[in-house]
Coordinates of N, CA and C in Angstrom, one line a residue:
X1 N -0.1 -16.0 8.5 CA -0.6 -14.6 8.5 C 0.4 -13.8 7.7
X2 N -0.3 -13.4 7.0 CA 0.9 -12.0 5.8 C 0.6 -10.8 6.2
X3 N 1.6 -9.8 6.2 CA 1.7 -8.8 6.9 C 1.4 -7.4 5.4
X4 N 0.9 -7.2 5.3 CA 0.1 -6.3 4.2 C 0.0 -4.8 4.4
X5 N 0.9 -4.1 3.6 CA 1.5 -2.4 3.5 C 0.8 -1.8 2.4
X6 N -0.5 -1.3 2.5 CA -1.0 -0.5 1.3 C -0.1 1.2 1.7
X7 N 0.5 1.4 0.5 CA 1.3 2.7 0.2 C 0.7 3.9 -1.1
X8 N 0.4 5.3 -0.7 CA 0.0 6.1 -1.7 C 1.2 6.9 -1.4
X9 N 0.4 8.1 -1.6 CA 1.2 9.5 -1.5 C 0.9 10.1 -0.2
X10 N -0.3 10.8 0.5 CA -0.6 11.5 1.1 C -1.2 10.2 2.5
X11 N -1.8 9.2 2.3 CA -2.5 8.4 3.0 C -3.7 9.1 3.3
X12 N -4.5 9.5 2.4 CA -5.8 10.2 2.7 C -7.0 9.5 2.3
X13 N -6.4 9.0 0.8 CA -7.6 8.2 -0.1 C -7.7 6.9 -0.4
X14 N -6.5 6.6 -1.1 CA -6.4 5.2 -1.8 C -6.1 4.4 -0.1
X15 N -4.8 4.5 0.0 CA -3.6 3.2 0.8 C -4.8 2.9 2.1
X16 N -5.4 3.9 2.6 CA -6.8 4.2 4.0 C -7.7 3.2 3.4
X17 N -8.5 3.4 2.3 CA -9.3 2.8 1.8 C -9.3 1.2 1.5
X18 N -7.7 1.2 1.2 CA -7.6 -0.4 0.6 C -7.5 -1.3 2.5
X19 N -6.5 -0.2 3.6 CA -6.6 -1.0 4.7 C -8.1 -1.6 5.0
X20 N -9.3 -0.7 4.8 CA -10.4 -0.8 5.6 C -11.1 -2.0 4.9
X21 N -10.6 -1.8 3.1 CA -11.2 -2.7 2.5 C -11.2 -4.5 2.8
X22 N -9.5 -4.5 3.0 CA -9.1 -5.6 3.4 C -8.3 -5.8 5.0
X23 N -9.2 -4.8 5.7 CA -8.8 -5.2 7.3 C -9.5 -6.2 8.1
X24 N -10.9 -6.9 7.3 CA -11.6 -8.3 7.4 C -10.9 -9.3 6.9
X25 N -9.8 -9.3 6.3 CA -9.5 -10.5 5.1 C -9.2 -11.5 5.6
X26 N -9.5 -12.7 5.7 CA -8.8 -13.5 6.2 C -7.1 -13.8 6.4
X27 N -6.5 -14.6 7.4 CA -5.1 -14.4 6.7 C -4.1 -13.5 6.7
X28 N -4.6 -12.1 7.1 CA -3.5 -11.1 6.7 C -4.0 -9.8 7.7
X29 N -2.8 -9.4 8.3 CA -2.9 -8.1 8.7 C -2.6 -7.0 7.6
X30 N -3.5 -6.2 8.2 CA -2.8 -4.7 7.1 C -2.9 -3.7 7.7
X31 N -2.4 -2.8 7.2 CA -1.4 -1.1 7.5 C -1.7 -0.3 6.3
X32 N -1.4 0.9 6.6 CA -1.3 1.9 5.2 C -0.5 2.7 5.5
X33 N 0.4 3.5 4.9 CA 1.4 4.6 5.0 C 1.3 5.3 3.7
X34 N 2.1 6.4 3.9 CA 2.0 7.7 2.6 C 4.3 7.8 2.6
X35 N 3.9 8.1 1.1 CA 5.6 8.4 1.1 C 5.9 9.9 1.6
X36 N 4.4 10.7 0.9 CA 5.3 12.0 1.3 C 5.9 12.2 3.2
X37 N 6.0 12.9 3.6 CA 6.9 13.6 4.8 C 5.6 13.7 5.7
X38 N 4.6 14.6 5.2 CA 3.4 15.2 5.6 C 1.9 14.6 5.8
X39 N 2.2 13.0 5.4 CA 1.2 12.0 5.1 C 0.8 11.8 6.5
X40 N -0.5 11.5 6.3 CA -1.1 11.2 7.6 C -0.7 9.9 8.9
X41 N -0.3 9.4 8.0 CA 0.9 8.2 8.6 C 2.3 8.2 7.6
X42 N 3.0 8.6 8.1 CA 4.5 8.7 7.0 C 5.2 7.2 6.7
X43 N 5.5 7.0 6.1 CA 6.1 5.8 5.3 C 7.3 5.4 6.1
X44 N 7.5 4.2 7.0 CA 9.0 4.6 7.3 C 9.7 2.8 7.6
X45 N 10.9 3.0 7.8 CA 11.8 1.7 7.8 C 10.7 1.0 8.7
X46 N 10.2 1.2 9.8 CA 9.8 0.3 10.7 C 8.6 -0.6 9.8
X47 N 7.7 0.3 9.0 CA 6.6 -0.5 8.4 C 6.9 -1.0 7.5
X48 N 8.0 -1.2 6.4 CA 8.8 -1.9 5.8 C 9.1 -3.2 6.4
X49 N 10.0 -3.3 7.1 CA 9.9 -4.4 7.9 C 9.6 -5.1 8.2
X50 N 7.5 -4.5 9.1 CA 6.9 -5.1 9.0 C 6.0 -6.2 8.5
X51 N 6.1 -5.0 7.4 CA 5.4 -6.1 5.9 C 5.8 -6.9 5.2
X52 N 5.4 -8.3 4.4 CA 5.4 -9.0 3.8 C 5.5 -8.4 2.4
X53 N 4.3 -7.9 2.4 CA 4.1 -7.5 0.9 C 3.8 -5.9 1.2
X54 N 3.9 -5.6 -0.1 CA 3.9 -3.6 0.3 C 3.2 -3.3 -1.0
X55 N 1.6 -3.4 -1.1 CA 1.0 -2.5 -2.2 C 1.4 -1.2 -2.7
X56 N 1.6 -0.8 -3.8 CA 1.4 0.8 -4.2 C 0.7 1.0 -4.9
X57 N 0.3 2.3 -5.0 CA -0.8 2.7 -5.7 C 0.0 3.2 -7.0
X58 N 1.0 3.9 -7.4 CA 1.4 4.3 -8.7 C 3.1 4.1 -8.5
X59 N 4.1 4.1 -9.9 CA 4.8 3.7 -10.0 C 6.1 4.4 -9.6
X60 N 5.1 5.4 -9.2 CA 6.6 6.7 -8.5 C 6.6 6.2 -7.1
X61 N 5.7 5.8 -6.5 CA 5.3 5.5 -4.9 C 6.4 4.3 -5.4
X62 N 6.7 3.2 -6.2 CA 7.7 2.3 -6.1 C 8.7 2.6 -5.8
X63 N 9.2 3.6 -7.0 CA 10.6 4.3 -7.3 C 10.7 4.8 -6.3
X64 N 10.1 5.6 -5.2 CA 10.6 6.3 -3.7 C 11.1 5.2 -2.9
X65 N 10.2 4.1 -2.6 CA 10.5 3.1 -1.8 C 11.4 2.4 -2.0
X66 N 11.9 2.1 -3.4 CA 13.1 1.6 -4.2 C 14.5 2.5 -3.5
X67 N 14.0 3.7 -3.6 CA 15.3 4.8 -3.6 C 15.4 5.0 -2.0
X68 N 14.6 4.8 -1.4 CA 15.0 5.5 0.1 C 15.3 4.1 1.3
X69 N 14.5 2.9 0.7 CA 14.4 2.1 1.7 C 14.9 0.4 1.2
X70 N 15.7 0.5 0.0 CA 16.5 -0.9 -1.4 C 16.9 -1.7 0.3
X71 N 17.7 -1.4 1.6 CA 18.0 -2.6 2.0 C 17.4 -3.3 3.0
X72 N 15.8 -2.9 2.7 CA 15.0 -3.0 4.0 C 13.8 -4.3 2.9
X73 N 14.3 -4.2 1.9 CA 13.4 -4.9 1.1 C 13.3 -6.3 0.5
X74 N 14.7 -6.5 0.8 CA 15.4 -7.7 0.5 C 13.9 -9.2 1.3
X75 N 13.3 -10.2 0.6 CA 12.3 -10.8 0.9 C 11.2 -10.2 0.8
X76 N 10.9 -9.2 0.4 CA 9.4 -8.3 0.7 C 9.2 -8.5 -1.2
X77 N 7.6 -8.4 -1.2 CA 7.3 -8.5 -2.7 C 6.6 -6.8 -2.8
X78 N 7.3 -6.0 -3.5 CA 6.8 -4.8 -4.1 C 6.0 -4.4 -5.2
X79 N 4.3 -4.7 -5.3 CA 3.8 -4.8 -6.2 C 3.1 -3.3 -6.2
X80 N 2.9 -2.6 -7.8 CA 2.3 -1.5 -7.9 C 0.8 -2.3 -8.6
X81 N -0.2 -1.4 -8.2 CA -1.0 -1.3 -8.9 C -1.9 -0.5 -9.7
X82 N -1.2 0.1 -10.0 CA -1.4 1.4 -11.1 C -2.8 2.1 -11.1
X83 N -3.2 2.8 -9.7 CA -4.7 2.8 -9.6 C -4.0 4.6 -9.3
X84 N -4.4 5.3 -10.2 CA -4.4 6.9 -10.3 C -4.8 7.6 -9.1
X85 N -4.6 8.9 -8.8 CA -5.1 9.6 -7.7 C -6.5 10.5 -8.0
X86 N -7.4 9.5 -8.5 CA -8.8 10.1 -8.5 C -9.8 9.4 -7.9
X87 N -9.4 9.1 -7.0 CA -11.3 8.7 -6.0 C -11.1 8.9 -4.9
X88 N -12.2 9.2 -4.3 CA -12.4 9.7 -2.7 C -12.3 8.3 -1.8
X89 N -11.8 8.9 -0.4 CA -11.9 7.6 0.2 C -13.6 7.0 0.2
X90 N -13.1 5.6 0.2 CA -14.3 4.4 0.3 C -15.0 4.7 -1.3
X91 N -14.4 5.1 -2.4 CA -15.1 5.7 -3.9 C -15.6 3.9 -3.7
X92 N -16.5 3.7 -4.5 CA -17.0 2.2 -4.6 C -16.1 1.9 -5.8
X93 N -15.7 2.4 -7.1 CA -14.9 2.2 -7.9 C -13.8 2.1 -7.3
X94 N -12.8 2.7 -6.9 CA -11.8 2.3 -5.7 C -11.9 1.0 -5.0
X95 N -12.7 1.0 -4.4 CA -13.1 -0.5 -3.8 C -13.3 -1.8 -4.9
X96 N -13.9 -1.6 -6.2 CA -14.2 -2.4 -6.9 C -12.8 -2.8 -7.4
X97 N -12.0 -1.9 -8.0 CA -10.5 -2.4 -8.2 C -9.6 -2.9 -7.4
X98 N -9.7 -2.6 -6.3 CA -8.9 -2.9 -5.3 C -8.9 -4.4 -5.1
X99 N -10.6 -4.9 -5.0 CA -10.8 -6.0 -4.5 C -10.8 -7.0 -5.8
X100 N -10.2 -6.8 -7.3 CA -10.0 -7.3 -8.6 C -8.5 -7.3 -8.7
X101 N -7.5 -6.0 -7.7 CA -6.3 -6.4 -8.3 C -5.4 -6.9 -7.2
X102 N -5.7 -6.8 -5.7 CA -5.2 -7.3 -4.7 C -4.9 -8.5 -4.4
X103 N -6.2 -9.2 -4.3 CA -6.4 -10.4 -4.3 C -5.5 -11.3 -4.9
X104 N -5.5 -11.2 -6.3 CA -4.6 -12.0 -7.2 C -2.9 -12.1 -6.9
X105 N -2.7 -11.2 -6.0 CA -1.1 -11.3 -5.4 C -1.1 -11.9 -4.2
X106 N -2.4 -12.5 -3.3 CA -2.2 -12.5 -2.0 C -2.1 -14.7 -2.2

């Protein structure tokens, strides 16, 4: 079982969307967190840890996680996948990419 961290900004649209997408998946649990402070679940050491692998949605969401949380990451695979802050949660386009760029890391 892989322990699976989808990460945005706010945890409103994308990181929520990709959990629900792949909270059936076989194989893997998953979580979502937001980097900012004010995110609906805030990003923190504990879910780091938890995870195996830690999705992002754009390449500053790396660079934060890079900068705040470098010794918590040691074993963990940090992959971005450069999916922009324009779709609503559950957007079917959202989902269509998700389920095209996830997969191939898992």
């Amino acid at each position: 079982m892989k322990n699976i961290l989808f990460v945005c900004s706010q945890n409103k649209l994308r990181s929520p969307t990709a959990e629900q997408v792949f909270a059936e998946w076989p194989g893997v649990e998953v979580s979502s967190a937001g980097t900012n402070n004010d995110a609906e679940n805030p990003l923190s050491a504990e879910l780091i840890e938890w995870a195996d692998i830690l999705f992002v949605m754009e390449r500053t969401h790396r660079a934060k996680i890079q900068q705040r949380y470098r010794s918590k990451l040691k074993g963990k695979r940090l992959i971005c996948l450069d999916i922009p802050d324009d779709s609503d949660f559950m957007d079917a386009g959202l989902i269509a990419i998700l389920k095209t760029k996830v997969p191939q890391h898992l």
